[in-house]
XYZ file of N, CA, C and O in Angstrom:
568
model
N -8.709 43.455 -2.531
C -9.213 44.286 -1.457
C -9.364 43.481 -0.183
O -9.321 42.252 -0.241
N -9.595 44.324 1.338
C -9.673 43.497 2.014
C -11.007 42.910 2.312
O -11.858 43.498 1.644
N -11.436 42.118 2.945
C -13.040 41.376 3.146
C -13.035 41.852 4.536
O -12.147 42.545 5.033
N -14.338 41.329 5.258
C -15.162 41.728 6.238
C -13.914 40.995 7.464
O -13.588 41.578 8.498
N -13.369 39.624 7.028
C -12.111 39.800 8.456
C -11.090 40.489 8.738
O -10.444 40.526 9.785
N -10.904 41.235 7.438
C -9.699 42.010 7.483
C -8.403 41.258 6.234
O -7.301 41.748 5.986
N -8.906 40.164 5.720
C -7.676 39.110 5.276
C -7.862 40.029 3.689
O -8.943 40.460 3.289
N -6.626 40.169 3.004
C -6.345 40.461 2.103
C -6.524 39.524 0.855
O -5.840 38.523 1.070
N -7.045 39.446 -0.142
C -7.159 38.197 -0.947
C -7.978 37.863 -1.678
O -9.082 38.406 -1.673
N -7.606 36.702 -2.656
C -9.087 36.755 -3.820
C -10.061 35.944 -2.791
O -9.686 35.293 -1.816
N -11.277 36.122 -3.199
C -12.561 36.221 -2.650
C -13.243 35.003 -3.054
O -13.648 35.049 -4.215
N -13.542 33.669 -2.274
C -14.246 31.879 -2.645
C -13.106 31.536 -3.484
O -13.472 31.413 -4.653
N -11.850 31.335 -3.319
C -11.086 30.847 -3.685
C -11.140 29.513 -2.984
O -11.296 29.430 -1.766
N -10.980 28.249 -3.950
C -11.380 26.959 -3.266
C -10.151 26.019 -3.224
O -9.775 25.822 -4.380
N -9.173 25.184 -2.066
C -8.414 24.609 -2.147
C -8.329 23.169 -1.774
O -8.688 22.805 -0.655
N -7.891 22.371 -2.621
C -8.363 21.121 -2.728
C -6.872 20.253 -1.219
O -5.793 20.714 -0.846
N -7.383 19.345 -0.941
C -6.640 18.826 0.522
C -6.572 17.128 0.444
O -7.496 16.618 -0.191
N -6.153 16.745 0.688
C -6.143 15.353 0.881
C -5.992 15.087 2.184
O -5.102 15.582 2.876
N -7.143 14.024 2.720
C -7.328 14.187 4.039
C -6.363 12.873 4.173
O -6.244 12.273 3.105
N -5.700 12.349 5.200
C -5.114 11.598 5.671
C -5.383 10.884 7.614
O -6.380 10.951 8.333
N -4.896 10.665 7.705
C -5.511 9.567 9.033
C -5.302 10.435 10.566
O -5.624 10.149 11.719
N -4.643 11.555 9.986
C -4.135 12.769 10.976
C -5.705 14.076 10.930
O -5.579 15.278 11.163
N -7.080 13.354 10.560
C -8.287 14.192 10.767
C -8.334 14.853 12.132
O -8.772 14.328 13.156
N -7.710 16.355 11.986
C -8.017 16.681 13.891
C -9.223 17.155 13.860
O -9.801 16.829 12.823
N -10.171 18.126 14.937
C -11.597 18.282 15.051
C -11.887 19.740 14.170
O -12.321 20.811 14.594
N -11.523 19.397 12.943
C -11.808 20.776 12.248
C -10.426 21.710 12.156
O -10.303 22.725 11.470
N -9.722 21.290 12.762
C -8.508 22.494 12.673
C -7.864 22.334 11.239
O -7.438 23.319 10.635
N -7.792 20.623 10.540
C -6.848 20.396 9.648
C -7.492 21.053 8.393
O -6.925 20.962 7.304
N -8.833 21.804 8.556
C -9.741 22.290 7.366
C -9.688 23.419 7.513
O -10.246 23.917 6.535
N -9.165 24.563 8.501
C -9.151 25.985 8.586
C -10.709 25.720 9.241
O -11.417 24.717 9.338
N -10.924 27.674 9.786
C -12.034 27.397 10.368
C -12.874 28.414 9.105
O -14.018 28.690 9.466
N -12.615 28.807 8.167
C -13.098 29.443 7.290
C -13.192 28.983 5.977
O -14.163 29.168 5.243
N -11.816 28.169 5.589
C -11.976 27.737 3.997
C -13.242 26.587 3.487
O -13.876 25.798 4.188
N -13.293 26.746 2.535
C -14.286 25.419 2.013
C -13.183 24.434 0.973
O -12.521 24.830 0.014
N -13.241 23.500 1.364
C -12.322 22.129 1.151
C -12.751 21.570 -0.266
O -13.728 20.840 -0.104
N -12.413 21.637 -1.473
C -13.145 21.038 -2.374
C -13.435 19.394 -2.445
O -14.521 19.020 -2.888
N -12.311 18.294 -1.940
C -12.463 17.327 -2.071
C -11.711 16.667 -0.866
O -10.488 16.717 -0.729
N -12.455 16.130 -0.126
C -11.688 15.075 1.055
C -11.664 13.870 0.856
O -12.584 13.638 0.073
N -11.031 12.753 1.162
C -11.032 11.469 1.452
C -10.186 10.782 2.777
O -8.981 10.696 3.014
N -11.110 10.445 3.342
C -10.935 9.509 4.849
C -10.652 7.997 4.507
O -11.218 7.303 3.662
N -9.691 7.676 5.326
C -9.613 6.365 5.390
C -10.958 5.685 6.338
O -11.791 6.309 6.996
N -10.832 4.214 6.145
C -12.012 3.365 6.661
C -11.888 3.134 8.199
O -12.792 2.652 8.882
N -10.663 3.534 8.673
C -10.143 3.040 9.953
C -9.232 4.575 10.275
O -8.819 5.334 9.398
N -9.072 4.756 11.765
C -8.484 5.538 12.161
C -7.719 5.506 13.401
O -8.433 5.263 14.374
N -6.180 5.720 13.729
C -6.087 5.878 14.825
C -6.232 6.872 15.713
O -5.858 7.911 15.169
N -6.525 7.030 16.612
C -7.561 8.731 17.182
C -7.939 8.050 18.685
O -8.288 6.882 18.859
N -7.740 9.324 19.954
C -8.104 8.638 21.169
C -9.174 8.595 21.532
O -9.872 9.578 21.282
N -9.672 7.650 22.147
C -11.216 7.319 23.008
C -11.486 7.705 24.656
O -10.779 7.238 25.549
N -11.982 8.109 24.764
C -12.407 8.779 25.777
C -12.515 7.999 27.276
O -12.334 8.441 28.411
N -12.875 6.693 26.811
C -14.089 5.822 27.510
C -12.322 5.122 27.606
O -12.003 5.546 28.717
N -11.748 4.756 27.364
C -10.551 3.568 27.001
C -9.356 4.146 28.097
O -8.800 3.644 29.074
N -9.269 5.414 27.430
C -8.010 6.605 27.974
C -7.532 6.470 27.131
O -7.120 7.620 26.982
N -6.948 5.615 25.789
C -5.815 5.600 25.505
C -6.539 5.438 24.152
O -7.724 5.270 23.863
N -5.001 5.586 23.163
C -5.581 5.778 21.274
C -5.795 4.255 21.080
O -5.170 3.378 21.676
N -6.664 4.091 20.258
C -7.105 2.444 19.767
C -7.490 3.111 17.998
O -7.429 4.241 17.514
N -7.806 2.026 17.554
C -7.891 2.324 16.501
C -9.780 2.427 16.034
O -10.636 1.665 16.486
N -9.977 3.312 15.268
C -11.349 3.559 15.115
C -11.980 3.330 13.678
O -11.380 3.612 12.641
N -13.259 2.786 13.729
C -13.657 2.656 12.234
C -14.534 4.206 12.091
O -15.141 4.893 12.912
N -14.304 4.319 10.890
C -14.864 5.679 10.645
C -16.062 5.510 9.452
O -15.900 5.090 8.306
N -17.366 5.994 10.121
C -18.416 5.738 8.607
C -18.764 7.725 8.966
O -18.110 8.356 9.796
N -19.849 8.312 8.153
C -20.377 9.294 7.920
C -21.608 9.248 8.636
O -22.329 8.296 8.936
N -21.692 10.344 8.827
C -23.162 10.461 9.979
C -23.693 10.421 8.828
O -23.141 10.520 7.732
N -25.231 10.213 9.182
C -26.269 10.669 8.827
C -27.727 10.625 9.972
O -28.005 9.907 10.933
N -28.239 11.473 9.472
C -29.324 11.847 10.603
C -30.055 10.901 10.532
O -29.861 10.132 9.591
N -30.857 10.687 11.230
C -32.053 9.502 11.663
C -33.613 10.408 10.591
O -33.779 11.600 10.334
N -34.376 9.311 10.266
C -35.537 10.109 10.308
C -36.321 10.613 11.194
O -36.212 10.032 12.273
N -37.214 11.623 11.182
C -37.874 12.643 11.832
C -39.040 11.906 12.514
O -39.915 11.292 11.904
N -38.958 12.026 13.738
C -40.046 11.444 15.345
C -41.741 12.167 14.257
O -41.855 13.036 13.393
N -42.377 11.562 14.694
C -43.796 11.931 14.180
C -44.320 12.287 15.768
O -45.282 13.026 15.977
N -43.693 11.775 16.622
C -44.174 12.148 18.368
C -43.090 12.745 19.037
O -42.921 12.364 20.195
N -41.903 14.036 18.354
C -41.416 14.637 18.772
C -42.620 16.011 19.129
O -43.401 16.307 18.225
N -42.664 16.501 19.983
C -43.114 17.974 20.641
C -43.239 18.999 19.143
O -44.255 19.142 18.463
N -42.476 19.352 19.010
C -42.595 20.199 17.832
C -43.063 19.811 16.827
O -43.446 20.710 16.079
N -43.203 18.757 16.467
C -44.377 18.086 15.350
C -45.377 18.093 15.232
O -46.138 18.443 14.329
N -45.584 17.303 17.076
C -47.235 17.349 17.242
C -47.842 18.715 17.503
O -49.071 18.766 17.506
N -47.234 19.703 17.697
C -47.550 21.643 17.700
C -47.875 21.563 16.496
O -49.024 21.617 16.058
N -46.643 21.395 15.738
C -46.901 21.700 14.120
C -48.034 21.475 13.630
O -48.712 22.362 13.113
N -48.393 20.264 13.725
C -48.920 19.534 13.198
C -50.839 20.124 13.431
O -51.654 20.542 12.609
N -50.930 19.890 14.896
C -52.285 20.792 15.860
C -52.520 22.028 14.956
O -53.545 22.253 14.311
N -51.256 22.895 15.023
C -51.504 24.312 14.483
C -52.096 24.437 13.069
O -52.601 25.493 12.687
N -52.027 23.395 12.342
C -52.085 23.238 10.782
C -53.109 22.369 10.419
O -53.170 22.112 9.216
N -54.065 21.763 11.275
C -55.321 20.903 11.371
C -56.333 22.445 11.083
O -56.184 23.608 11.459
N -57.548 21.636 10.101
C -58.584 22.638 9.714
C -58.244 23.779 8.532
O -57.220 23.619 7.867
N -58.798 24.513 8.368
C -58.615 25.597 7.236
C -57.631 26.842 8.134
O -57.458 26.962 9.347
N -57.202 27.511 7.192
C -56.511 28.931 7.190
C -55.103 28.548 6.604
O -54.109 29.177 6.965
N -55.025 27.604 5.776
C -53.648 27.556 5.188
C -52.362 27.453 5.682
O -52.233 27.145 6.867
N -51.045 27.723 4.758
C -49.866 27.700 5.767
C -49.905 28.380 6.760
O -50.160 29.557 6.501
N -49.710 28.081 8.185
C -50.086 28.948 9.242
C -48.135 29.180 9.579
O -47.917 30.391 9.610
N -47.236 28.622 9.738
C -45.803 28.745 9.550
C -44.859 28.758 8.821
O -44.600 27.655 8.340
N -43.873 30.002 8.375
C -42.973 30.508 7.474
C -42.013 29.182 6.939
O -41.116 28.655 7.597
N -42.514 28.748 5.389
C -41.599 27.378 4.835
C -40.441 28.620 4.285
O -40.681 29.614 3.601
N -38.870 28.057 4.972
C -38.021 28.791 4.304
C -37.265 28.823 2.801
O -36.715 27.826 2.332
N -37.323 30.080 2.142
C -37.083 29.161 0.707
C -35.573 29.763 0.411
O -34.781 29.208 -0.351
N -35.371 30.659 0.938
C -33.590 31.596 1.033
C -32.737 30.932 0.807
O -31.864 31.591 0.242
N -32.384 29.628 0.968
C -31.258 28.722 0.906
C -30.126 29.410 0.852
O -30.057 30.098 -0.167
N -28.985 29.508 1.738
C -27.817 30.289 1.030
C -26.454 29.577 0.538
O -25.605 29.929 -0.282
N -26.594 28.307 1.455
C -25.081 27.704 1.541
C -25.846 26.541 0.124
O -26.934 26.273 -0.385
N -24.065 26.097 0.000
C -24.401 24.899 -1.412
C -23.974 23.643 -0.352
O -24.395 22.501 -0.539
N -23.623 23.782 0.097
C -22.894 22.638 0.995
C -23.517 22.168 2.217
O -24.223 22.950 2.854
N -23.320 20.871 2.651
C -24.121 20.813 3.884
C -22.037 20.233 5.050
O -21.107 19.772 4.388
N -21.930 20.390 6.203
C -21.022 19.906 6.892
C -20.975 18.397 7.316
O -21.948 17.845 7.830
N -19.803 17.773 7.073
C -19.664 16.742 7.177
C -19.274 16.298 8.288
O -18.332 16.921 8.779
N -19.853 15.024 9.136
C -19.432 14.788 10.167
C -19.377 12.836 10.033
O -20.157 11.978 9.619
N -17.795 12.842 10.734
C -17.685 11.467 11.235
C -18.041 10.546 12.542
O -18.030 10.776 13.751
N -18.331 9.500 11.821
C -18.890 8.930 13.451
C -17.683 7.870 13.589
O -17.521 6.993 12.741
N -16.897 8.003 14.650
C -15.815 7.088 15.001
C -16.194 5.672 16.361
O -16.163 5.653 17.592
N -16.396 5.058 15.711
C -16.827 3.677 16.694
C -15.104 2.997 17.048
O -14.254 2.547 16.280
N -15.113 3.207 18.755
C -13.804 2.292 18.703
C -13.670 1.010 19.009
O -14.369 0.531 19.902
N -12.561 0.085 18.179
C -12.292 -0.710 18.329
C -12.566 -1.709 19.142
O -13.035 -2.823 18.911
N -12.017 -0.888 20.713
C -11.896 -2.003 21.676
C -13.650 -2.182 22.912
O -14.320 -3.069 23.441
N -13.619 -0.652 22.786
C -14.892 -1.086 23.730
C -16.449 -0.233 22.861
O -17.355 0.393 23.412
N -16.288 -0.484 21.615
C -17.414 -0.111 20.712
C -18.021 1.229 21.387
O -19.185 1.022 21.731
N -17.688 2.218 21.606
C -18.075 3.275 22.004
C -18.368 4.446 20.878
O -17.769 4.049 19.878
N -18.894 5.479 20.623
C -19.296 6.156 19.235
C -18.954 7.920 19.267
O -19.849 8.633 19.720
N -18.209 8.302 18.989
C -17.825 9.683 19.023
C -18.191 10.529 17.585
O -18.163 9.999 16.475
N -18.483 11.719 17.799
C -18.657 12.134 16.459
C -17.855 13.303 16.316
O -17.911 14.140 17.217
N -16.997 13.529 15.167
C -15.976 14.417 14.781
C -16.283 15.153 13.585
O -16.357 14.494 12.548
N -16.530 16.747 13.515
C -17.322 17.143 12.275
C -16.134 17.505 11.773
O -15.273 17.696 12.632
N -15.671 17.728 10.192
C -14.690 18.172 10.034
C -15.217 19.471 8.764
O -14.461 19.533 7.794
N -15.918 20.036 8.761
C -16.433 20.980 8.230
C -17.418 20.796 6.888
O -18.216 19.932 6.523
N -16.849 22.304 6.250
C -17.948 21.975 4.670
C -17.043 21.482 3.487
O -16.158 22.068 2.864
N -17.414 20.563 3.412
C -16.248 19.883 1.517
C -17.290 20.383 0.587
O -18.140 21.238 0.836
N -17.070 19.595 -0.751
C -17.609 20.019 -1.495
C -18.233 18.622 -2.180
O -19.359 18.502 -2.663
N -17.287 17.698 -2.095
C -16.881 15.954 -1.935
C -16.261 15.500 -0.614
O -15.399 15.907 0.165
N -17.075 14.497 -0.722
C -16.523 13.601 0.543
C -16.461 12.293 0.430
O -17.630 11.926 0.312
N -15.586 11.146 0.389
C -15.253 10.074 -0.117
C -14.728 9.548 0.999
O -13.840 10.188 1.563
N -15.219 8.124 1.610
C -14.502 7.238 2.790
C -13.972 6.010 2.045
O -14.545 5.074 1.487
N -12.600 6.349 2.234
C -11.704 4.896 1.693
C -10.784 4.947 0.613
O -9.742 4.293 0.557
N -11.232 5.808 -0.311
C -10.234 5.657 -1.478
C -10.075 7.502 -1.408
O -10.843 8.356 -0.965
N -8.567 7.609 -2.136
C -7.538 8.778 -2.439
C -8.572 9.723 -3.089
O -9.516 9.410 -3.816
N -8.167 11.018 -2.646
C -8.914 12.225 -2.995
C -8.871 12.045 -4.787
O -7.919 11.732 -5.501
N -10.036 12.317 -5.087
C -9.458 12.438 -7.098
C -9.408 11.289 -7.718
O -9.510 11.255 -8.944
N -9.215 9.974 -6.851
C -8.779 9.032 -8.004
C -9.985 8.120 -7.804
O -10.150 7.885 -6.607
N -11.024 7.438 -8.727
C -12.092 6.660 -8.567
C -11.696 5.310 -9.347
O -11.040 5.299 -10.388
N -12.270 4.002 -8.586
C -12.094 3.062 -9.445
C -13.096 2.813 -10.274
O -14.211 3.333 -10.237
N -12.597 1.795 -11.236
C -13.783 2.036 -12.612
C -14.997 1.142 -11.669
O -14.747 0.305 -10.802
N -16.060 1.501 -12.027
C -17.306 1.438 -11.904
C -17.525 1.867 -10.089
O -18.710 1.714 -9.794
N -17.124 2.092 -9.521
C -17.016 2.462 -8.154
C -18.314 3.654 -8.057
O -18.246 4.605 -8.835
N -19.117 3.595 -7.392
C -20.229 4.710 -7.345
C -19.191 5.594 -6.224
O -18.394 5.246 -5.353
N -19.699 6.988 -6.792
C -19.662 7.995 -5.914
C -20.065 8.305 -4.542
O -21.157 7.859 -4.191
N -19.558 8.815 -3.918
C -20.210 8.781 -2.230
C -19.936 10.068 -2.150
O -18.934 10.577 -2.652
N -20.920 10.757 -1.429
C -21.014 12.687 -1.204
C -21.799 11.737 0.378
O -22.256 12.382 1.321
């Protein structure tokens, strides 16, 4: 049947990709599918902004910083929730997605500058070694 875009087809059908050194900004992932397994190389060639020209880039995985205790919205939070009357703001428990989106942070080469390139939702995400294939004792990386 058709779905809510109109596309004809079975319905969370999941297709597995092997990412290669050609990562464009989300296009090489569709802007709809979910990717079961990616793997990035450690290095990339890709252009820099700051340079003009392509150099080669090391590629690690974002990850967020921990949370300001003297960001604005904390210290609200925080005011609002001093003294009695309990949870005073909605903790969300709905969760819908399984996946969180993956994003690369590309540091270049020549003049250490830091770009970040999301390339959507995987399911796995692996920097350095071939989609699928693990070496023995090699820990996992998500």
């Amino acid at each position: 049947g058709e779905d809510e875009f109109g596309d004809v087809g079975s319905e969370g059908a999941v297709e597995e990709l092997e990412c290669t050194c050609d990562v464009g900004g989300g296009s090489a992932f569709g802007t709809r599918g979910l990717v079961a397994m990616v793997s990035c190389p450690k290095t990339m060639n890709t252009h820099c902004k700051k340079c003009r020209q392509h150099n080669t880039h090391k590629v690690s995985q974002y990850k967020a910083g921990q949370a300001s205790l003297v960001a604005q919205g904390k210290r609200r939070y925080d005011r609002k929730q001093r003294g009695f009357g309990g949870q005073t703001k909605p903790i969300f428990h709905k969760k819908a997605k399984v996946t969180k989106k993956t994003t690369l942070r590309l540091t270049c080469g020549e003049c250490k500058s830091v770009w970040q390139r999301c390339i959507g939702r995987t399911k796995s995400f692996t920097l350095g070694t071939a989609a699928g294939k693990t070496n023995k004792g090699e820990a996992l990386q998500y």
